[in-house]
XYZ file of C-alpha atoms in Angstrom:
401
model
C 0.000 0.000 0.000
C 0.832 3.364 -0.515
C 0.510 6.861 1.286
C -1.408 9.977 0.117
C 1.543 11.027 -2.152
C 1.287 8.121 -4.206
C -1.237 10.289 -7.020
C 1.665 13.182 -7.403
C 4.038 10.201 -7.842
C 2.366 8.922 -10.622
C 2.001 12.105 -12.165
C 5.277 13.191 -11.607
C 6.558 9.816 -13.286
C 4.690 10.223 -16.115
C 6.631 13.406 -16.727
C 9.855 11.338 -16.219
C 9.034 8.783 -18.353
C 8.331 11.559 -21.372
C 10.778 14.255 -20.810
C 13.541 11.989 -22.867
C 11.414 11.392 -25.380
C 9.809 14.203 -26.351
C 13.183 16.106 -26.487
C 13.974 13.120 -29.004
C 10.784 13.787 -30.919
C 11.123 17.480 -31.273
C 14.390 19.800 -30.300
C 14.018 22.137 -27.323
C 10.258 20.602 -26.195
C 9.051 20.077 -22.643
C 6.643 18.506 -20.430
C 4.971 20.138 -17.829
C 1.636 19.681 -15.705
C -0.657 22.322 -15.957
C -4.243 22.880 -16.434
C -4.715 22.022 -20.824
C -6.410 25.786 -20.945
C -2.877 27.353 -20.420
C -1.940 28.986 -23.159
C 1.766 27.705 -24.743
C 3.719 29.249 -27.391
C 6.526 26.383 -26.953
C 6.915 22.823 -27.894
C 6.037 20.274 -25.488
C 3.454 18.053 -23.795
C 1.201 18.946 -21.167
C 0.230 16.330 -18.397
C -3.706 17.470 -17.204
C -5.242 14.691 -14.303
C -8.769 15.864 -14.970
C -10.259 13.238 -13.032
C -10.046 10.355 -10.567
C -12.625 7.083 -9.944
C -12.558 3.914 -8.358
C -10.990 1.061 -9.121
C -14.020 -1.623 -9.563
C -11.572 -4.796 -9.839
C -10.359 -4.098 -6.086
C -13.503 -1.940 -4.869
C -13.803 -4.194 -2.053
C -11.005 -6.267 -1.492
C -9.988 -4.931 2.258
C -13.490 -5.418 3.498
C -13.946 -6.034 6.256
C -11.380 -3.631 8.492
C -13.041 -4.222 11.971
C -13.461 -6.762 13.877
C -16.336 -8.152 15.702
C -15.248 -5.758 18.729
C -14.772 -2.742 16.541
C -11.456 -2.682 16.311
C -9.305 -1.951 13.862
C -7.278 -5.126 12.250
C -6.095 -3.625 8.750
C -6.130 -0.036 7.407
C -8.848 0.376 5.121
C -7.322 0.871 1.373
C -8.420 2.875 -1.971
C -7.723 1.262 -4.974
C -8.149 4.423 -7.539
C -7.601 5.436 -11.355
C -6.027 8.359 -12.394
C -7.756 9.992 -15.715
C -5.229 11.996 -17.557
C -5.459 14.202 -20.377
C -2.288 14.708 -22.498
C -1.833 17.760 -24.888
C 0.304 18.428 -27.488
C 1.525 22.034 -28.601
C 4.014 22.923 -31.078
C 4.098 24.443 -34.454
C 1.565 22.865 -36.557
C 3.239 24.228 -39.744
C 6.328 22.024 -38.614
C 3.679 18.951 -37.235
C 4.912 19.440 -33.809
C 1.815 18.395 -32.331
C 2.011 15.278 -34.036
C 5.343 14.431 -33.682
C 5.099 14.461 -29.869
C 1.834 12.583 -30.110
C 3.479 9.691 -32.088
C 6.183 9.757 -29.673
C 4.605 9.595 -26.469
C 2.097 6.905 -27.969
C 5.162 5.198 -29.141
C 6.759 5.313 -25.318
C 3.634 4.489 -23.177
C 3.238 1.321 -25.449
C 6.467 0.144 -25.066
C 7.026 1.062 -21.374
C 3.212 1.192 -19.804
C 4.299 0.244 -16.313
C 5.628 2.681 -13.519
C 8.398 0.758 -12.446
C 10.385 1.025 -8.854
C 12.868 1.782 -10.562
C 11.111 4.706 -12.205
C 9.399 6.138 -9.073
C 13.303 5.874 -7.371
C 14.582 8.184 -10.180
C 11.835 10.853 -9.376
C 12.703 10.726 -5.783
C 16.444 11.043 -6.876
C 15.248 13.943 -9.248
C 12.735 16.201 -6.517
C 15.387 15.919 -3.924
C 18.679 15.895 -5.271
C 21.095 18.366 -6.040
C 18.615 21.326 -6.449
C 15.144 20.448 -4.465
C 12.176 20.773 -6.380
C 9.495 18.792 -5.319
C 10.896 17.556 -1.986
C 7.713 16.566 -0.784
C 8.048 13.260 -3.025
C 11.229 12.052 -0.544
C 8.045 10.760 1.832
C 6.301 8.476 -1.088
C 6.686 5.166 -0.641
C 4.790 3.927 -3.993
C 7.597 2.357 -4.722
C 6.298 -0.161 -1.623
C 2.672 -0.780 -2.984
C 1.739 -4.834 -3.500
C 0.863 -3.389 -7.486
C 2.563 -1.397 -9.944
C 0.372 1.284 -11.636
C -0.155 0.843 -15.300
C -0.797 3.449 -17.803
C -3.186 2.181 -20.545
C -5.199 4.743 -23.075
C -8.783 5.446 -22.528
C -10.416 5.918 -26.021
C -12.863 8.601 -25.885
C -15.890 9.048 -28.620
C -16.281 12.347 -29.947
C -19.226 13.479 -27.742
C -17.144 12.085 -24.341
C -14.176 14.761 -26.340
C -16.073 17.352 -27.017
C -17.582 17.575 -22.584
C -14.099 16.955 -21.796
C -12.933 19.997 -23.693
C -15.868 21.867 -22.980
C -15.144 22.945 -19.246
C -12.153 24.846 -20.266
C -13.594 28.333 -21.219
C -12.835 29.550 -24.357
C -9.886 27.499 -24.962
C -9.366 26.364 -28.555
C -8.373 22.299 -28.950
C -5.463 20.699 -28.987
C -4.271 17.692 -30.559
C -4.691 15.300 -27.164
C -5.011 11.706 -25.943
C -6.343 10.210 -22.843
C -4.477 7.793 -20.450
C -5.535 5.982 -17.298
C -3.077 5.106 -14.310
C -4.612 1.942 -12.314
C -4.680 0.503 -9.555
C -3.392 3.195 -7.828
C -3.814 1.967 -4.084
C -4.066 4.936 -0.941
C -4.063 4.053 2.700
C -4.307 6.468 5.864
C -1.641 5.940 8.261
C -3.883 4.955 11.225
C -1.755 2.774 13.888
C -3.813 -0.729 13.701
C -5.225 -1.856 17.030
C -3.188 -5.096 18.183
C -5.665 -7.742 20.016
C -4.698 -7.307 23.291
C -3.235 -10.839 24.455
C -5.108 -13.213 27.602
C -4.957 -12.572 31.228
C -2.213 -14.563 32.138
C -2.484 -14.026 36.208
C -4.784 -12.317 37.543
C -3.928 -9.319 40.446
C -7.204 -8.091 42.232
C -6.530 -5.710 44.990
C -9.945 -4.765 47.008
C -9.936 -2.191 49.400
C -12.724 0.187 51.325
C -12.400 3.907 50.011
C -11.454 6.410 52.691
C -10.616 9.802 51.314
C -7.922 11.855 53.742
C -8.990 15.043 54.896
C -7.022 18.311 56.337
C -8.348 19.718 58.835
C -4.975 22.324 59.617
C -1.422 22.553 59.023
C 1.256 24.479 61.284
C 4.262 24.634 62.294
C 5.832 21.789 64.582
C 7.371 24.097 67.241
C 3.981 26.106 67.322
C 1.311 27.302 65.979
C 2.527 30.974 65.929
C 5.864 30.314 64.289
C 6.479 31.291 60.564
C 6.808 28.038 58.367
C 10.282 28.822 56.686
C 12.563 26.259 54.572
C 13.593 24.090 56.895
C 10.422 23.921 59.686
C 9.122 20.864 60.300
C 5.509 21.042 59.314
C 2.350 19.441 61.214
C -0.559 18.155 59.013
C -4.311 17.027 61.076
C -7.129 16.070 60.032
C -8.271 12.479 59.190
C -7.599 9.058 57.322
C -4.466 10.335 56.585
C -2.325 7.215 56.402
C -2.477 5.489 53.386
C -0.739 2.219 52.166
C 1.714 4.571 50.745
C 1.310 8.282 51.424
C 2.874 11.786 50.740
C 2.164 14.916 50.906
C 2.041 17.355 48.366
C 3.346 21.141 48.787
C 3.483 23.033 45.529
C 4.709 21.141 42.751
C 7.262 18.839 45.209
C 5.889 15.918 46.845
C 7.228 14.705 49.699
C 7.698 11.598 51.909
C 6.760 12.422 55.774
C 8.686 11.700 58.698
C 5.918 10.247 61.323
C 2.470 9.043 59.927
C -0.439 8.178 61.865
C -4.388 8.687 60.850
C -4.863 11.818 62.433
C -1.472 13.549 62.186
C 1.361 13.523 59.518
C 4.918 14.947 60.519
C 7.410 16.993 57.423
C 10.735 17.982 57.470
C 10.514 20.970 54.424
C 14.195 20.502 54.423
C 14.135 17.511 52.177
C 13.245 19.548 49.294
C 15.681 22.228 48.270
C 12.907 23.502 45.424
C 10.009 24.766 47.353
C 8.593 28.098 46.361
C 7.909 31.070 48.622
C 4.453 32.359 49.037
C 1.198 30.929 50.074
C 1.715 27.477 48.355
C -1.174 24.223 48.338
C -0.818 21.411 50.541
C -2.557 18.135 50.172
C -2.118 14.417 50.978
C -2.062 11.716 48.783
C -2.492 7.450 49.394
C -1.482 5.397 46.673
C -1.835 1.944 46.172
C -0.062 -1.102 45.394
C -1.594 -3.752 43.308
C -0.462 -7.424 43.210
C 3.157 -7.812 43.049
C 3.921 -4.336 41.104
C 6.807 -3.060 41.811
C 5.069 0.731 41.434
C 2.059 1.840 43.068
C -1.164 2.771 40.867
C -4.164 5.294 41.894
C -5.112 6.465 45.248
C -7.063 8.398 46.732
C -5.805 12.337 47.168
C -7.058 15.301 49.889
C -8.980 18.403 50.236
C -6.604 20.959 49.747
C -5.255 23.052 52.416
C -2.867 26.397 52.125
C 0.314 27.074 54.121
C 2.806 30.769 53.992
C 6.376 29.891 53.305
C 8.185 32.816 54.643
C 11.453 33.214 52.888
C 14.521 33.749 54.955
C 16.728 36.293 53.144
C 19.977 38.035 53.316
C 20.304 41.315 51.478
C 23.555 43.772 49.612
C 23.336 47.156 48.098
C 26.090 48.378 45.260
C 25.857 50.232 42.589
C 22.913 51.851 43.090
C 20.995 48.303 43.118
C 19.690 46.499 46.125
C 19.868 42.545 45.942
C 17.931 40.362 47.874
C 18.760 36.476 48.220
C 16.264 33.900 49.653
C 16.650 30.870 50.700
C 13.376 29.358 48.714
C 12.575 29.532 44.800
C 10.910 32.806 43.586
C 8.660 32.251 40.677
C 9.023 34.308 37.938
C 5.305 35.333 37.732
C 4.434 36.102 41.768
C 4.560 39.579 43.024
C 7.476 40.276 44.621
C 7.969 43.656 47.240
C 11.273 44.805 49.128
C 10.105 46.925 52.128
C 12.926 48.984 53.957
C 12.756 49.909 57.975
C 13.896 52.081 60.109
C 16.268 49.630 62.357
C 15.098 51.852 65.696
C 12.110 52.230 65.285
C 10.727 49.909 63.096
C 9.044 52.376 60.711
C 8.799 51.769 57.209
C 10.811 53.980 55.144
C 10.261 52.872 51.251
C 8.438 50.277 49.865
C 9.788 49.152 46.681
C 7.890 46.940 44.256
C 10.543 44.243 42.183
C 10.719 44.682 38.573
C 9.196 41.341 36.714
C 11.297 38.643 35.984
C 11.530 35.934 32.969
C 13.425 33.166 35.064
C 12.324 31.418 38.804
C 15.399 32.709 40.958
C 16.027 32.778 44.326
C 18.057 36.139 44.265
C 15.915 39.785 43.010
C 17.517 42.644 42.082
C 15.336 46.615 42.311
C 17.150 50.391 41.770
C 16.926 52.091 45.024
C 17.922 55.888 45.536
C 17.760 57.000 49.794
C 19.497 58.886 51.541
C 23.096 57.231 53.565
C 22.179 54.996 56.812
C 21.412 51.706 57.818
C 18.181 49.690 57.060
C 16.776 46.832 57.807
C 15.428 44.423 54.586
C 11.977 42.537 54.582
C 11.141 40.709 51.304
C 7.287 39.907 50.521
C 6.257 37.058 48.105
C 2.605 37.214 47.323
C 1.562 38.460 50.854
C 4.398 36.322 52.337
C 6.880 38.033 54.218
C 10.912 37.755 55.510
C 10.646 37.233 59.360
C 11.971 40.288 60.937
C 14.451 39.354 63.660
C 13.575 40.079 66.464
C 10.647 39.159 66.358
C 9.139 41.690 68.530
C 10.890 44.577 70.161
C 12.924 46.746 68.769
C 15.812 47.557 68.188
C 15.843 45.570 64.761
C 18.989 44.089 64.275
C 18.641 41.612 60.958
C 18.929 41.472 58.140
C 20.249 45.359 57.596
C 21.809 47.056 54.783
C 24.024 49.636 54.769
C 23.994 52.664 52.236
């Protein structure tokens, strides 16, 4: 069988098979493949497919495609025939016309078969040295279970004169008619292979029990800031699963303690956590049989949780910098807020310019007056802890301008 490419194949090997020829027959003449109502003022012979039909001798030959189950078991196949009009032009004082006409008769007798070795030379010819038609590199007509034969198609005068006819007012030409058959098409659709037998069978059956959250906090209380490396606290319900984790962001997570009620985390363990209110949830999966990997589960409500970033902050060059100790997405909003170290005041509240890359370090112009300051980076709402954490003075983290 053959791909969709296989009816420009044919046409373009039909243009092969005549070029020799017809430079043979008369000096200097051409064949080319454009509609027959062109208008030519040179010697050649025009190659017109005017019309296509089906192949009756192999209408029905892949029938039936589909199994009993509807699937697929072979691609369905059209076997088609090409209708092709072939003109002659020339000078008619020098029988041009009629020269090439002899000729190509003469050739499609002799040779009537598109040959592999035909269609190979107009692959060789599209693609190589100076691309023409490099779209005929993907045919694989050469492939098909039939060659295509070109045979003539007689025509009476009244099946001449329609033919002619839908080409407005365009004068005859000396022509003949050729068919190209079996010309067979196929869609490459991938063809359903029958699955094979249960060969041992591995039926887990469990009862359903979805976790639930019902709060998350921080292990050393419920007051602290959740930072990078806290150890977080997750309650609620059916939370131990055959295998369970817990999802923050896009890491997930293995926990330290499990029980039903209560699941213990060490954020440590993942050096790509984001700052910024991020999702938590909990998720069981299963293991079926003897599988080495486990397969579906049940997953949580989902609860919310404020990773504070922990920062550390320089100012050169007219440029403050800011370095955190969790990932800063490239598309959350991101604010630098300077205090007054005695007093705790807020002197200038600078928003960071957007950014195309997640980063941990940000970078904002800052103009202020000479004196120390103290740094507090907010992530969408989440914000540096100040150290102390109450009282004043504040001593961390400060920069200097």
């Amino acid at each position: 069988m053959s791909n969709s490419l296989a009816v420009a194949t044919v046409t373009a090997a039909l243009q092969v098979l005549l070029t020799d020829t017809v430079e043979q027959a008369v000096s200097g003449a051409t064949v080319w493949t454009d509609r027959s109502d062109v208008p030519r003022q040179t010697a050649g012979v025009n190659i017109y497919l005017y019309r296509t039909s089906d192949d009756p001798a192999r209408r029905n030959d892949d029938l039936p495609t589909r199994g009993a189950d509807g699937a697929m078991r072979t691609r369905p196949c059209l076997a088609g025939r090409l209708h092709y009009l072939l003109t002659f032009h020339g000078k008619d004082d020098e029988l041009e016309p009629q020269r090439l006409l002899g000729a190509t008769l003469a050739r499609l007798h002799s040779r009537p078969i598109v040959t592999r070795a035909l269609i190979d030379q107009v692959v060789a010819e599209a693609t190589d040295p100076t691309p023409r038609n490099e779209f005929l590199g993907k045919t694989d007509l050469a492939a098909a279970d039939e060659l295509v034969r070109l045979t003539p198609e007689p025509l009476d005068l009244d099946e001449l004169s329609k033919l002619w006819s839908v080409f407005f007012q365009t004068a005859y030409q000396l022509s003949a008619t050729y068919v190209a058959s079996p010309v067979l098409l196929e869609e490459r659709d991938d063809v359903a292979v029958p699955a094979p037998p249960v060969l041992a069978e591995q039926l887990t059956v469990r009862g359903v029990l979805r976790p639930t959250i019902t709060g998350v906090r921080n292990s050393a209380g419920a007051r602290d800031p959740i930072v990078a490396d806290s150890e977080l606290v997750v309650e609620g319900s059916g939370l131990r699963g055959e295998q369970t984790s817990i999802r923050v962001g896009a890491a997930e997570l293995t926990p330290t303690a499990v029980s039903p009620t209560q699941l213990t985390l060490d954020l440590g363990a993942d050096a790509g956590l984001r700052a910024g209110l991020q999702p938590v949830l909990v998720a069981h999966r299963w293991l079926v049989g003897d599988l080495a990997e486990p397969r579906g589960g049940e997953t949580s409500n989902v609860a919310g949780v404020l990773l504070q970033p922990r920062i550390t902050a320089s100012f050169g060059g007219g440029e403050l910098t800011v370095t955190s100790d969790l990932v800063i997405g490239a598309h959350q909003t991101v604010t630098v807020r300077l205090l007054s170290p005695s007093t705790g005041q807020t002197v200038l509240t600078v928003d960071v310019p957007a950014r195309s890359i997640d980063s941990a370090t940000v970078s904002a112009p800052l103009t202020l007056p000479s004196g120390q300051y103290a740094v507090v980076l907010q992530v969408d709402g989440a914000e540096s802890p100040v150290s102390p954490a109450t009282g004043l003075p504040i001593t961390a983290p400060v920069v200097t301008i």
